[in-house]
Short mmCIF file of C-alpha atoms in Angstrom, two decimals:
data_model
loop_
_atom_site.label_atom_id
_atom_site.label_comp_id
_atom_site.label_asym_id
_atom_site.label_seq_id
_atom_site.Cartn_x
_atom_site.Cartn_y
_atom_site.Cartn_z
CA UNK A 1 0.00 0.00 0.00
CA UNK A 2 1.23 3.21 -0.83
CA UNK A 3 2.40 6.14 1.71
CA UNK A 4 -0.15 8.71 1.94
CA UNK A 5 3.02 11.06 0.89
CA UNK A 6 2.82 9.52 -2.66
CA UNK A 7 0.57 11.16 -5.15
CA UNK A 8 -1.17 7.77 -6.17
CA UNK A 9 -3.01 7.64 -9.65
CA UNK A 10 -6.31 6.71 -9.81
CA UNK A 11 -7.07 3.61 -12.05
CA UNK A 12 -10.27 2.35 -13.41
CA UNK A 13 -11.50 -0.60 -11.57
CA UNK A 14 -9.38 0.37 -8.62
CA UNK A 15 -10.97 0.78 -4.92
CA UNK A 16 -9.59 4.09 -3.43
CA UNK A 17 -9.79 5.95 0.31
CA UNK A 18 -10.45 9.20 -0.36
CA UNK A 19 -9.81 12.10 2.31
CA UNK A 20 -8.95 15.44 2.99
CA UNK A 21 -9.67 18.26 5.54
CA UNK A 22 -9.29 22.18 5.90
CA UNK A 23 -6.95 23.93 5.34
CA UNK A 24 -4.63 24.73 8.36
CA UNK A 25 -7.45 21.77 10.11
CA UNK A 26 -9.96 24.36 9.89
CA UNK A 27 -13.99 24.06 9.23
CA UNK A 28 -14.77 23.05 5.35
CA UNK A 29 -18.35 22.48 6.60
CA UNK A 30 -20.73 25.05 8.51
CA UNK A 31 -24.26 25.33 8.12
CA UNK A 32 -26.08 21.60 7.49
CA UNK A 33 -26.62 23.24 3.74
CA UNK A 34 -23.02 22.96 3.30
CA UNK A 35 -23.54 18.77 3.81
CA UNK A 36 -26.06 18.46 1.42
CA UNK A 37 -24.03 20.67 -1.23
CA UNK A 38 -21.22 18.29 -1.03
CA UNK A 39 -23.27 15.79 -1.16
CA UNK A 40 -24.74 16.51 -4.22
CA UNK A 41 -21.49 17.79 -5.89
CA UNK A 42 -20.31 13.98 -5.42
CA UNK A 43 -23.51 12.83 -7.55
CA UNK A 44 -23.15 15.89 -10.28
CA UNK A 45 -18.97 14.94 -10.58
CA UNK A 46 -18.21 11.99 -9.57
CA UNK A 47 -21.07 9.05 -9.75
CA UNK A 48 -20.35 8.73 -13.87
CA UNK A 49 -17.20 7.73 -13.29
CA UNK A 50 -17.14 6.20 -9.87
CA UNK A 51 -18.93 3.53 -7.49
CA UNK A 52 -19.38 5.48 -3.91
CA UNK A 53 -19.16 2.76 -1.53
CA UNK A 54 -19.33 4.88 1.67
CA UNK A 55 -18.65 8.54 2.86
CA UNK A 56 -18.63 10.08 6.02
CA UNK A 57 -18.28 14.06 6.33
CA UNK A 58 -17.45 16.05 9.33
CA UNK A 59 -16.86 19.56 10.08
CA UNK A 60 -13.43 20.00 8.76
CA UNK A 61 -12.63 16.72 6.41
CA UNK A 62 -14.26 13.50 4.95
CA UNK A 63 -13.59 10.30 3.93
CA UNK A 64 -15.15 8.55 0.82
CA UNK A 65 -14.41 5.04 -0.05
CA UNK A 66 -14.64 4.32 -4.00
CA UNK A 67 -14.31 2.17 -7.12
CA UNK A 68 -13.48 3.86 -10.26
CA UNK A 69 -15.69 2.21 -13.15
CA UNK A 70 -13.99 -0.30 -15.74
CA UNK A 71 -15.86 1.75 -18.30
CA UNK A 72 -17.20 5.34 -18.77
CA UNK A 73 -19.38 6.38 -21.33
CA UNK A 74 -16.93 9.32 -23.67
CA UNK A 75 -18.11 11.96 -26.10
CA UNK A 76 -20.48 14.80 -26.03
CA UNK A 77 -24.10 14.97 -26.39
CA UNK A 78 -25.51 16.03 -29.46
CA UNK A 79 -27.78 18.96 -29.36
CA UNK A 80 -30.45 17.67 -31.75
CA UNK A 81 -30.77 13.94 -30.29
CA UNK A 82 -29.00 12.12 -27.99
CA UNK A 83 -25.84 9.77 -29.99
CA UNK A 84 -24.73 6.43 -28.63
CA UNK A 85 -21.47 7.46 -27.00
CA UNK A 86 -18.10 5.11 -27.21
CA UNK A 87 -17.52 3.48 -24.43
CA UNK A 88 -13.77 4.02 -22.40
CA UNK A 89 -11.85 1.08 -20.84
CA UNK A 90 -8.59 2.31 -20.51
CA UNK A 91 -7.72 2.21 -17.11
CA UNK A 92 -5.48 5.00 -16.96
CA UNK A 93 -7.56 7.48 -19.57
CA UNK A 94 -10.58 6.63 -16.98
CA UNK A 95 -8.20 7.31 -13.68
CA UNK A 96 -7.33 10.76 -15.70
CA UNK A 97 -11.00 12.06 -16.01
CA UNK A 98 -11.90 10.89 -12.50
CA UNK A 99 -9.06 12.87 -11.20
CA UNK A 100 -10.32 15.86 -13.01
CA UNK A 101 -13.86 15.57 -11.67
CA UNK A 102 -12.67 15.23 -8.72
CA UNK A 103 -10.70 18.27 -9.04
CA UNK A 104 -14.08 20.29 -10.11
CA UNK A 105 -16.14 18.72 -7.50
CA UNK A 106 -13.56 20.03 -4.70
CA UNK A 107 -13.07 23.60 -7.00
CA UNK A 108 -16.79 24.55 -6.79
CA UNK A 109 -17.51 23.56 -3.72
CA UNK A 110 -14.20 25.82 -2.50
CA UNK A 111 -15.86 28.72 -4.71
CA UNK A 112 -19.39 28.58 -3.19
CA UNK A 113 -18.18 28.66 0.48
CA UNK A 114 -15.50 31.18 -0.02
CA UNK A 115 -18.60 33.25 -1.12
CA UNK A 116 -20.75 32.06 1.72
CA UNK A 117 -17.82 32.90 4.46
CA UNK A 118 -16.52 36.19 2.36
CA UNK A 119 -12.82 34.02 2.61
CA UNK A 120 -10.70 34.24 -0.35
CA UNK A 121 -7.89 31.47 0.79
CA UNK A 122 -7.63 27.87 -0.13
CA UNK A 123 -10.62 26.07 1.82
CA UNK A 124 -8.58 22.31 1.97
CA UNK A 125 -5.89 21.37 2.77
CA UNK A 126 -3.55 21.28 -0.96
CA UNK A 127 -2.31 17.63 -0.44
CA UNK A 128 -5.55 16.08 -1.46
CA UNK A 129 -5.04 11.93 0.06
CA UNK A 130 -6.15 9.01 -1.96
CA UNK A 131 -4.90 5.63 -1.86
CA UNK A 132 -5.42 2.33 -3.47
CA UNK A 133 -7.15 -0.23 -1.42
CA UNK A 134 -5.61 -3.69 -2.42
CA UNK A 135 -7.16 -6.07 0.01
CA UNK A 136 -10.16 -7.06 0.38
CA UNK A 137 -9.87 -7.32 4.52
CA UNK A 138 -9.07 -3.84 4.19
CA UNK A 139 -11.66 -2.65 2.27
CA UNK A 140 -14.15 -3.91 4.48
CA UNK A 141 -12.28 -2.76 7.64
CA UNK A 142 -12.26 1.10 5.56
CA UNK A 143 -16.02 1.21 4.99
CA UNK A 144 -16.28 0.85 8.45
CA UNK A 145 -13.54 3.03 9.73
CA UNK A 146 -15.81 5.66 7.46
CA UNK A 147 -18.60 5.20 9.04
CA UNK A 148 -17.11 4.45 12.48
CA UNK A 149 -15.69 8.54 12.09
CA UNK A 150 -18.08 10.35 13.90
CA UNK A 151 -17.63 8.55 16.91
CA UNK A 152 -13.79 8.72 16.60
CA UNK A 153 -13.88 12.41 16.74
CA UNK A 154 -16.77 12.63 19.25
CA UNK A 155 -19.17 13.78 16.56
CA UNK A 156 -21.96 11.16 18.25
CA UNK A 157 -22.50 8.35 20.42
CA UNK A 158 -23.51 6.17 18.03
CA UNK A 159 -22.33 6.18 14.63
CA UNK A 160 -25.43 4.66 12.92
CA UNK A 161 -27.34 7.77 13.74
CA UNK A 162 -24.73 10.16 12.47
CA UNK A 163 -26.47 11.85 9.81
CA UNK A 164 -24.16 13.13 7.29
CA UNK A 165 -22.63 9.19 6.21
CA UNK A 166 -23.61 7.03 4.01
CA UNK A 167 -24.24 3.93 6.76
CA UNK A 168 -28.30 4.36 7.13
CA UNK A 169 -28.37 4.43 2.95
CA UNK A 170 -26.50 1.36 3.00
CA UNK A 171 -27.38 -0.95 5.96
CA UNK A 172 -31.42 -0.65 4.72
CA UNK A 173 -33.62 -0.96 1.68
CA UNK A 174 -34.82 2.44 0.93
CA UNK A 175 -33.71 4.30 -2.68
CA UNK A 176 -29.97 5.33 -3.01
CA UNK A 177 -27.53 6.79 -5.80
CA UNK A 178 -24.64 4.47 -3.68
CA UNK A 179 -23.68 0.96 -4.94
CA UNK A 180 -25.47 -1.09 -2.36
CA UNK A 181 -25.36 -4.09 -4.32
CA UNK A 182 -21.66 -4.18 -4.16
CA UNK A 183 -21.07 -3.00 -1.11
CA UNK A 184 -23.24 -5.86 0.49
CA UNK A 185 -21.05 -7.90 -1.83
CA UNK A 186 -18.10 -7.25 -0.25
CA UNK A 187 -18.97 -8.72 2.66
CA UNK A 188 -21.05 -11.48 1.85
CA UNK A 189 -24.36 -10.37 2.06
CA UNK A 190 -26.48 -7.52 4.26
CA UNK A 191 -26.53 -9.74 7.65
CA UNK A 192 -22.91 -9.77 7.03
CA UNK A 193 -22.64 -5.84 6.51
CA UNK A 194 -24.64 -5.13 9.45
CA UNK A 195 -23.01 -7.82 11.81
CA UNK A 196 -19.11 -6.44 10.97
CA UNK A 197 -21.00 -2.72 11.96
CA UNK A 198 -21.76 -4.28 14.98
CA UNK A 199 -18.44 -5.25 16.29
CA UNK A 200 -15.42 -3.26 17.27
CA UNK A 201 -12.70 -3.39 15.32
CA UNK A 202 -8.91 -2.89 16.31
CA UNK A 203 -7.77 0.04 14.72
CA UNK A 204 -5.61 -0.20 11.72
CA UNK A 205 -2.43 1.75 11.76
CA UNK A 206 -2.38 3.01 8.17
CA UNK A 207 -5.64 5.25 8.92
CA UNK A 208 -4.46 7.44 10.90
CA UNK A 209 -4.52 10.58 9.02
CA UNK A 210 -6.25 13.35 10.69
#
């Protein structure tokens, strides 16, 4: 596994931990507006060209666990009818345009609450963090760590009320833009979800980033 010092390329097909926090560890989040924003940044930039497993966002970083597609749809969209689009499956062309969505998700969010706040400096921290989850233990361990965050920083008591993750979309049936399927996959199955979420994990060095 990479050091979160290395600048590690995003790859289609790959699972990644994304995080990052304020600049200088101050607020990125301040009215519960702010949340939702985000939140819906993440499906306007991000949910063509990557699986959101789980997120968890607090008042001055987050933590979203992903997997980049094996293959976006590329082109434009006609203005007089809609034309079947090529499909992309390089990995690396795919890593490239998540990077840059990313990079506009995390831009216009900046913008909007440098204009809410009347701030004009950088809102995160520069040294945006992802890395490449490569085993499957620790992938499941990482959706929980995510979800596990707002008790870790004494956000709540219990982390499955927490409002602003993703562990209430994923642990029931109702509607949701987030990969359910696969995340239940990972583990096994729902019961299996929901029983890791109910057990206390040991936590895992390589996490510590705040």
């Amino acid at each position: 596994m990479p050091s979160i010092k290395t600048k590690t390329p995003l790859l289609g097909g790959g699972y990644y931990h994304l995080f990052n926090r304020g600049i200088n560890r101050e607020k990125i989040f301040f009215t519960t507006p702010n949340y939702h924003y985000f939140l819906l940044l993440i499906e306007r930039y991000l949910m063509h060209y990557m699986d959101i497993l789980a997120y968890c966002l607090l008042p001055n970083h987050f933590h979203i666990i992903v997997k980049i597609k094996d293959e976006v749809e590329a082109g434009a969209v006609s203005e007089s009818k809609i034309q079947p689009r090529p499909l992309l499956q390089n990995e690396e062309e795919i890593g490239k345009l998540a990077s840059k969505q990313l990079g506009r998700l995390f831009t216009s969010y900046a913008m909007a609450i440098n204009k809410q706040e009347n701030r004009v400096s950088n809102l995160f921290d520069p040294k945006f963090k992802r890395l490449e989850i490569d085993q499957h233990e620790y992938l499941e361990y990482l959706i929980f760590y995510t979800h596990y965050n707002s008790d870790k920083h004494g956000l709540s008591n219990n982390f499955k009320t927490y409002f602003f993750s993703s562990y209430n979309a994923l642990s029931g049936q109702n509607k949701t833009k987030l990969n359910r399927k696969l995340v239940w996959e990972i583990y096994g199955g729902q019961e299996e979800f929901l029983d890791f979420h109910n057990g206390m994990h040991s936590e895992v060095k390589q996490v510590i980033i705040e």
